[in-house]
CSV table of C-alpha atoms in Angstrom, one decimal:
chain,number,residue,atom,x,y,z
A,1,UNK,CA,0.3,-0.2,-0.1
A,2,UNK,CA,1.3,3.5,-0.7
A,3,UNK,CA,2.4,5.9,2.0
A,4,UNK,CA,-0.5,7.6,4.1
A,5,UNK,CA,1.2,10.3,3.7
A,6,UNK,CA,2.5,10.7,-0.2
A,7,UNK,CA,-0.3,12.8,-1.8
A,8,UNK,CA,-3.2,11.5,-2.9
A,9,UNK,CA,-4.5,11.7,-6.3
A,10,UNK,CA,-8.3,12.2,-6.7
A,11,UNK,CA,-10.4,12.2,-9.6
A,12,UNK,CA,-14.0,13.9,-9.8
A,13,UNK,CA,-16.3,12.5,-12.1
A,14,UNK,CA,-18.6,15.3,-13.1
A,15,UNK,CA,-20.7,16.2,-15.9
A,16,UNK,CA,-18.8,19.0,-17.6
A,17,UNK,CA,-16.4,21.2,-16.9
A,18,UNK,CA,-17.4,24.3,-14.6
A,19,UNK,CA,-15.8,27.0,-13.5
A,20,UNK,CA,-18.0,26.4,-9.9
A,21,UNK,CA,-16.1,23.7,-9.1
A,22,UNK,CA,-12.8,25.6,-8.4
A,23,UNK,CA,-14.1,27.2,-5.3
A,24,UNK,CA,-16.6,24.4,-4.6
A,25,UNK,CA,-13.3,21.9,-4.4
A,26,UNK,CA,-11.0,24.4,-2.5
A,27,UNK,CA,-11.2,22.0,0.5
A,28,UNK,CA,-10.4,18.6,-1.2
A,29,UNK,CA,-7.4,20.7,-3.6
A,30,UNK,CA,-6.0,21.4,0.3
A,31,UNK,CA,-5.7,17.9,1.1
A,32,UNK,CA,-4.8,15.8,-1.6
A,33,UNK,CA,-4.3,16.3,-6.3
A,34,UNK,CA,-7.1,16.5,-7.5
A,35,UNK,CA,-8.3,16.2,-11.3
A,36,UNK,CA,-11.6,16.2,-12.9
A,37,UNK,CA,-12.9,13.7,-15.4
A,38,UNK,CA,-16.1,13.9,-17.5
A,39,UNK,CA,-16.0,11.4,-20.3
A,40,UNK,CA,-13.9,8.6,-21.6
A,41,UNK,CA,-11.0,10.4,-23.0
A,42,UNK,CA,-10.4,12.4,-19.8
A,43,UNK,CA,-11.1,9.3,-17.5
A,44,UNK,CA,-8.0,7.3,-19.9
A,45,UNK,CA,-5.8,10.3,-19.3
A,46,UNK,CA,-5.9,10.1,-15.8
A,47,UNK,CA,-7.3,7.0,-14.4
A,48,UNK,CA,-3.9,4.6,-14.3
A,49,UNK,CA,-2.7,6.6,-11.8
A,50,UNK,CA,-5.4,7.3,-9.3
A,51,UNK,CA,-5.9,7.2,-5.8
A,52,UNK,CA,-9.6,7.5,-5.1
A,53,UNK,CA,-12.6,8.8,-7.3
A,54,UNK,CA,-15.2,11.2,-6.0
A,55,UNK,CA,-18.5,10.7,-8.4
A,56,UNK,CA,-19.9,13.9,-7.8
A,57,UNK,CA,-22.0,13.6,-11.5
A,58,UNK,CA,-22.2,9.8,-12.4
A,59,UNK,CA,-20.9,9.8,-15.8
A,60,UNK,CA,-22.3,6.0,-17.6
A,61,UNK,CA,-19.7,3.7,-17.7
A,62,UNK,CA,-16.8,5.6,-16.0
A,63,UNK,CA,-16.4,4.4,-13.0
A,64,UNK,CA,-15.5,0.5,-14.8
A,65,UNK,CA,-13.6,2.4,-16.8
A,66,UNK,CA,-11.4,3.9,-14.1
A,67,UNK,CA,-12.2,0.1,-12.2
A,68,UNK,CA,-10.5,-1.4,-14.6
A,69,UNK,CA,-7.9,1.1,-16.0
A,70,UNK,CA,-6.6,2.0,-12.3
A,71,UNK,CA,-3.6,0.2,-11.1
A,72,UNK,CA,-3.6,2.3,-7.6
A,73,UNK,CA,-7.8,2.8,-7.4
A,74,UNK,CA,-9.2,1.4,-4.4
A,75,UNK,CA,-11.5,3.8,-3.2
A,76,UNK,CA,-14.6,5.4,-4.8
A,77,UNK,CA,-16.9,7.6,-2.9
A,78,UNK,CA,-20.1,8.9,-4.4
A,79,UNK,CA,-21.9,12.0,-3.0
A,80,UNK,CA,-25.5,10.7,-3.1
A,81,UNK,CA,-26.5,8.5,-0.7
A,82,UNK,CA,-28.5,5.9,-3.2
A,83,UNK,CA,-25.4,4.1,-5.2
A,84,UNK,CA,-27.5,1.5,-7.3
A,85,UNK,CA,-26.2,3.1,-10.6
A,86,UNK,CA,-22.6,2.2,-9.4
A,87,UNK,CA,-23.1,-1.3,-8.2
A,88,UNK,CA,-21.7,-3.0,-11.4
A,89,UNK,CA,-20.2,-6.4,-11.3
A,90,UNK,CA,-17.1,-4.8,-12.0
A,91,UNK,CA,-17.1,-2.9,-9.2
A,92,UNK,CA,-18.2,-6.3,-7.0
A,93,UNK,CA,-16.0,-7.8,-8.6
A,94,UNK,CA,-12.9,-5.5,-7.2
A,95,UNK,CA,-11.2,-4.9,-4.3
A,96,UNK,CA,-12.1,-1.0,-4.6
A,97,UNK,CA,-14.2,0.5,-0.8
A,98,UNK,CA,-17.2,2.2,-1.9
A,99,UNK,CA,-19.0,5.0,0.4
A,100,UNK,CA,-21.0,7.0,0.5
A,101,UNK,CA,-22.7,10.7,1.9
A,102,UNK,CA,-25.2,8.7,4.9
A,103,UNK,CA,-26.3,11.5,7.1
A,104,UNK,CA,-26.0,14.6,5.2
A,105,UNK,CA,-29.3,15.0,3.6
A,106,UNK,CA,-31.0,13.3,6.2
A,107,UNK,CA,-33.1,15.8,7.8
A,108,UNK,CA,-33.3,18.4,4.6
A,109,UNK,CA,-35.5,14.5,3.1
A,110,UNK,CA,-37.5,13.9,6.3
A,111,UNK,CA,-38.6,17.9,6.5
A,112,UNK,CA,-39.6,17.9,2.6
A,113,UNK,CA,-41.6,14.2,3.5
A,114,UNK,CA,-43.5,16.3,5.8
A,115,UNK,CA,-44.2,19.3,4.0
A,116,UNK,CA,-46.0,17.2,1.4
A,117,UNK,CA,-47.9,15.7,4.1
A,118,UNK,CA,-49.0,18.5,5.5
A,119,UNK,CA,-49.5,20.0,1.9
A,120,UNK,CA,-51.8,17.5,0.9
A,121,UNK,CA,-53.8,17.4,4.2
A,122,UNK,CA,-54.4,21.1,4.9
A,123,UNK,CA,-55.2,21.2,1.0
A,124,UNK,CA,-52.7,24.3,0.1
A,125,UNK,CA,-52.7,23.2,-3.8
A,126,UNK,CA,-56.5,23.9,-3.8
A,127,UNK,CA,-56.5,27.0,-1.7
A,128,UNK,CA,-53.8,28.6,-3.8
A,129,UNK,CA,-56.0,28.0,-6.8
A,130,UNK,CA,-58.8,29.8,-5.2
A,131,UNK,CA,-56.5,32.8,-4.5
A,132,UNK,CA,-55.4,32.4,-8.3
A,133,UNK,CA,-59.0,32.7,-9.0
A,134,UNK,CA,-60.1,35.4,-6.4
A,135,UNK,CA,-62.3,33.0,-4.8
A,136,UNK,CA,-63.2,33.4,-1.0
A,137,UNK,CA,-64.4,30.2,-0.1
A,138,UNK,CA,-63.8,28.4,3.0
A,139,UNK,CA,-63.0,25.0,3.6
A,140,UNK,CA,-62.4,22.6,6.7
A,141,UNK,CA,-59.2,20.5,6.3
A,142,UNK,CA,-57.8,17.0,7.7
A,143,UNK,CA,-55.5,17.0,10.5
A,144,UNK,CA,-52.3,15.6,10.4
A,145,UNK,CA,-51.8,14.4,13.8
A,146,UNK,CA,-53.6,10.9,14.6
A,147,UNK,CA,-52.9,9.5,10.6
A,148,UNK,CA,-50.7,6.5,10.3
A,149,UNK,CA,-47.7,6.3,8.3
A,150,UNK,CA,-45.8,3.6,6.7
A,151,UNK,CA,-42.0,4.6,6.0
A,152,UNK,CA,-40.2,1.9,3.9
A,153,UNK,CA,-36.5,1.8,4.6
A,154,UNK,CA,-35.0,1.7,7.9
A,155,UNK,CA,-31.4,4.1,6.9
A,156,UNK,CA,-31.0,7.0,8.2
A,157,UNK,CA,-33.2,8.9,5.9
A,158,UNK,CA,-36.1,6.7,6.5
A,159,UNK,CA,-35.4,7.1,10.6
A,160,UNK,CA,-35.1,11.0,10.8
A,161,UNK,CA,-38.0,10.6,8.3
A,162,UNK,CA,-39.8,8.8,11.5
A,163,UNK,CA,-38.9,10.9,13.7
A,164,UNK,CA,-40.2,14.1,12.4
A,165,UNK,CA,-43.0,12.8,11.6
A,166,UNK,CA,-43.6,11.6,14.9
A,167,UNK,CA,-43.0,14.6,16.6
A,168,UNK,CA,-46.2,16.1,14.9
A,169,UNK,CA,-48.4,13.3,15.9
A,170,UNK,CA,-48.0,10.8,13.5
A,171,UNK,CA,-48.1,6.5,14.4
A,172,UNK,CA,-44.8,5.3,12.1
A,173,UNK,CA,-44.7,2.1,11.3
A,174,UNK,CA,-41.1,1.3,9.5
A,175,UNK,CA,-40.7,-1.4,7.2
A,176,UNK,CA,-37.0,-2.8,6.2
A,177,UNK,CA,-35.9,-5.4,4.3
A,178,UNK,CA,-36.9,-8.0,7.6
A,179,UNK,CA,-39.0,-7.6,10.6
A,180,UNK,CA,-37.3,-6.8,14.2
A,181,UNK,CA,-39.4,-7.1,16.8
A,182,UNK,CA,-37.1,-4.9,19.6
A,183,UNK,CA,-35.6,-1.8,17.3
A,184,UNK,CA,-34.0,0.4,20.5
A,185,UNK,CA,-35.7,3.4,19.1
A,186,UNK,CA,-39.1,2.3,17.4
A,187,UNK,CA,-39.9,-0.5,18.9
A,188,UNK,CA,-41.9,-3.4,15.6
A,189,UNK,CA,-40.3,-3.1,12.5
A,190,UNK,CA,-42.2,-5.0,10.0
A,191,UNK,CA,-40.4,-7.0,6.7
A,192,UNK,CA,-40.9,-5.9,3.6
A,193,UNK,CA,-42.8,-9.0,2.8
A,194,UNK,CA,-45.8,-7.7,4.8
A,195,UNK,CA,-46.1,-4.4,2.9
A,196,UNK,CA,-49.7,-5.0,1.3
A,197,UNK,CA,-50.8,-5.6,4.7
A,198,UNK,CA,-49.1,-2.6,6.3
A,199,UNK,CA,-50.6,-0.3,4.0
A,200,UNK,CA,-53.7,-1.2,4.4
A,201,UNK,CA,-55.2,1.6,7.2
A,202,UNK,CA,-52.1,4.0,6.3
A,203,UNK,CA,-53.0,7.8,5.4
A,204,UNK,CA,-49.6,8.0,4.1
A,205,UNK,CA,-46.7,5.9,2.5
A,206,UNK,CA,-43.0,7.3,1.9
A,207,UNK,CA,-40.9,5.4,0.1
A,208,UNK,CA,-36.5,5.8,1.0
A,209,UNK,CA,-35.8,2.8,0.4
A,210,UNK,CA,-32.4,1.9,-1.5
A,211,UNK,CA,-32.9,0.8,-4.7
A,212,UNK,CA,-31.8,-3.1,-5.4
A,213,UNK,CA,-32.9,-6.3,-7.2
A,214,UNK,CA,-34.7,-7.0,-3.9
A,215,UNK,CA,-36.7,-3.6,-3.7
A,216,UNK,CA,-37.5,-2.8,-7.5
A,217,UNK,CA,-40.8,-2.2,-7.8
A,218,UNK,CA,-41.3,-2.7,-4.1
A,219,UNK,CA,-44.9,-0.7,-4.8
A,220,UNK,CA,-45.8,-3.4,-6.8
A,221,UNK,CA,-49.8,-2.9,-8.5
A,222,UNK,CA,-51.1,-4.9,-5.8
A,223,UNK,CA,-49.6,-3.1,-3.0
A,224,UNK,CA,-50.5,0.0,-4.4
A,225,UNK,CA,-54.3,-1.6,-4.5
A,226,UNK,CA,-53.9,-2.4,-0.7
A,227,UNK,CA,-53.6,1.2,-0.1
A,228,UNK,CA,-56.7,3.3,1.2
A,229,UNK,CA,-58.6,6.1,-0.7
A,230,UNK,CA,-57.4,8.5,1.4
A,231,UNK,CA,-53.8,7.5,0.9
A,232,UNK,CA,-51.2,10.1,-0.2
A,233,UNK,CA,-47.7,8.4,-1.2
A,234,UNK,CA,-44.3,10.0,-1.3
A,235,UNK,CA,-41.4,8.8,-3.2
A,236,UNK,CA,-38.1,10.4,-2.1
A,237,UNK,CA,-36.4,6.9,-2.8
A,238,UNK,CA,-35.3,6.4,-5.9
A,239,UNK,CA,-37.6,6.3,-9.4
A,240,UNK,CA,-37.2,2.1,-9.5
A,241,UNK,CA,-39.6,1.2,-6.3
A,242,UNK,CA,-42.7,1.9,-7.7
A,243,UNK,CA,-44.4,0.3,-10.9
A,244,UNK,CA,-45.1,3.7,-12.3
A,245,UNK,CA,-47.7,2.8,-14.9
A,246,UNK,CA,-50.0,1.1,-11.8
A,247,UNK,CA,-49.3,4.4,-9.8
A,248,UNK,CA,-51.1,6.1,-13.0
A,249,UNK,CA,-53.9,3.8,-13.0
A,250,UNK,CA,-54.6,4.1,-9.6
A,251,UNK,CA,-54.7,7.8,-9.8
A,252,UNK,CA,-56.3,8.0,-13.1
A,253,UNK,CA,-59.3,6.1,-11.3
A,254,UNK,CA,-58.9,7.9,-8.1
A,255,UNK,CA,-58.2,5.2,-6.0
A,256,UNK,CA,-55.8,7.0,-4.4
A,257,UNK,CA,-55.7,10.8,-2.7
A,258,UNK,CA,-52.1,12.1,-4.2
A,259,UNK,CA,-48.5,11.7,-4.6
A,260,UNK,CA,-45.7,13.3,-3.6
A,261,UNK,CA,-42.7,12.2,-6.4
A,262,UNK,CA,-39.2,13.4,-6.3
A,263,UNK,CA,-38.1,10.6,-8.3
A,264,UNK,CA,-38.6,8.6,-11.3
A,265,UNK,CA,-37.4,6.0,-13.2
A,266,UNK,CA,-36.7,8.0,-15.9
A,267,UNK,CA,-35.1,11.2,-15.6
A,268,UNK,CA,-35.8,13.8,-16.5
A,269,UNK,CA,-39.5,12.7,-16.4
A,270,UNK,CA,-40.2,12.5,-20.1
A,271,UNK,CA,-43.0,15.5,-21.5
A,272,UNK,CA,-45.8,12.5,-22.0
A,273,UNK,CA,-45.8,11.7,-18.7
A,274,UNK,CA,-49.5,11.7,-17.1
A,275,UNK,CA,-48.0,12.4,-14.0
A,276,UNK,CA,-47.2,16.2,-15.2
A,277,UNK,CA,-50.8,16.7,-15.6
A,278,UNK,CA,-52.4,15.4,-12.6
A,279,UNK,CA,-53.6,17.9,-9.9
A,280,UNK,CA,-53.2,15.4,-7.2
A,281,UNK,CA,-49.6,15.1,-8.3
A,282,UNK,CA,-46.9,17.1,-6.7
A,283,UNK,CA,-43.7,16.4,-9.2
A,284,UNK,CA,-40.5,18.1,-7.7
A,285,UNK,CA,-36.6,17.0,-10.3
A,286,UNK,CA,-35.0,15.2,-7.5
A,287,UNK,CA,-34.0,17.8,-5.0
A,288,UNK,CA,-35.8,16.6,-1.9
A,289,UNK,CA,-32.5,16.6,-0.2
A,290,UNK,CA,-30.9,19.2,-1.8
A,291,UNK,CA,-30.8,22.2,1.0
A,292,UNK,CA,-28.9,25.3,0.6
A,293,UNK,CA,-25.5,24.5,1.0
A,294,UNK,CA,-25.9,21.1,0.4
A,295,UNK,CA,-23.1,20.8,-2.0
A,296,UNK,CA,-20.4,22.7,0.4
A,297,UNK,CA,-21.6,19.9,3.0
A,298,UNK,CA,-21.1,16.9,0.9
A,299,UNK,CA,-17.5,18.5,-0.1
A,300,UNK,CA,-17.2,18.5,3.8
A,301,UNK,CA,-18.5,14.8,4.3
A,302,UNK,CA,-15.6,13.4,1.6
A,303,UNK,CA,-13.1,15.8,2.8
A,304,UNK,CA,-13.3,14.1,6.5
A,305,UNK,CA,-13.2,10.3,4.8
A,306,UNK,CA,-10.4,12.1,2.8
A,307,UNK,CA,-8.7,12.9,6.4
A,308,UNK,CA,-9.6,9.3,7.6
A,309,UNK,CA,-8.0,7.9,4.7
A,310,UNK,CA,-4.3,10.0,4.9
A,311,UNK,CA,-4.5,9.5,8.8
A,312,UNK,CA,-4.6,5.3,8.1
A,313,UNK,CA,-8.2,5.3,9.6
A,314,UNK,CA,-10.7,3.4,8.7
A,315,UNK,CA,-13.1,4.7,6.6
A,316,UNK,CA,-16.5,5.0,7.6
A,317,UNK,CA,-20.2,5.2,5.6
A,318,UNK,CA,-19.2,2.0,3.9
A,319,UNK,CA,-21.4,0.4,1.6
A,320,UNK,CA,-22.1,-3.1,1.4
A,321,UNK,CA,-22.1,-4.1,-2.4
A,322,UNK,CA,-23.9,-7.0,-2.2
A,323,UNK,CA,-26.9,-5.5,-0.3
A,324,UNK,CA,-26.9,-2.2,-2.0
A,325,UNK,CA,-26.5,0.6,0.8
A,326,UNK,CA,-25.0,1.0,4.8
A,327,UNK,CA,-25.6,-1.6,6.8
A,328,UNK,CA,-27.5,-0.2,10.3
A,329,UNK,CA,-24.9,0.0,13.0
A,330,UNK,CA,-21.5,0.3,10.9
A,331,UNK,CA,-19.2,3.4,11.5
A,332,UNK,CA,-20.6,6.8,10.9
A,333,UNK,CA,-18.9,10.4,11.3
């Protein structure tokens, strides 16, 4: 292994060169040599001598190219929490350690979920329409406190979402890969195999799980059909968690109250999608965790890990590439 005191050579994968990276990545340059790569040609020039890869904006094929060409590459860090696009057979079969930015965006995403549910229960969209029409129409709205939510995903984001919902009186059931009877914080955790039965009396279903082979279309036609007509679906995980045609059909039939969707199977969401025009659906462009200053926070997380690496300390936030996420209980900075 290379002397931990020697300058580390970092490649940052971005979509294109941009002057803003000069300032944004300055803290990284204080710790290591940094080069930007954004296509096959730039990766080919730099990969052979790289020690680590910072995937700021994933470019298909570049991580595999770096692993194949990089004799010294042994660490890939994802600026995103979701890493499904990075876990390829090439990565799985390599000795490369994969880390992510778990913990940086948790609160922001939880607040986004709570905001969507409050807006839904309080009818903010209808209020805005009436205001635009200059119509004074008194209405009652539904309470948030006392409702039941099912949060699918027991990682850091799911738990923070459950805490915030609980703080306003929502009764929350967490759903994970397997059932847990005595979770230290939440008591019972239901198994994903039982999702259809868990959503039957829920007014809110929140998806924050990672996208893996096991979770793809976890929100299937059968599970969607099990949701009550007054239920609201929020997806801030990955688009592939939901059978989107089945969701569109349930909404069109009036069998769901609505949905707040921040992620989609295809992004950007195609103009032809019926979701754009459904007044009961809020479409947002994969931004639930993007608070003011989030990019600087993501850089700070990488710098923390970089300092650990330079000091010879074990890396935290290590992704189990077999599972597709950082297992609960693993070290965090």
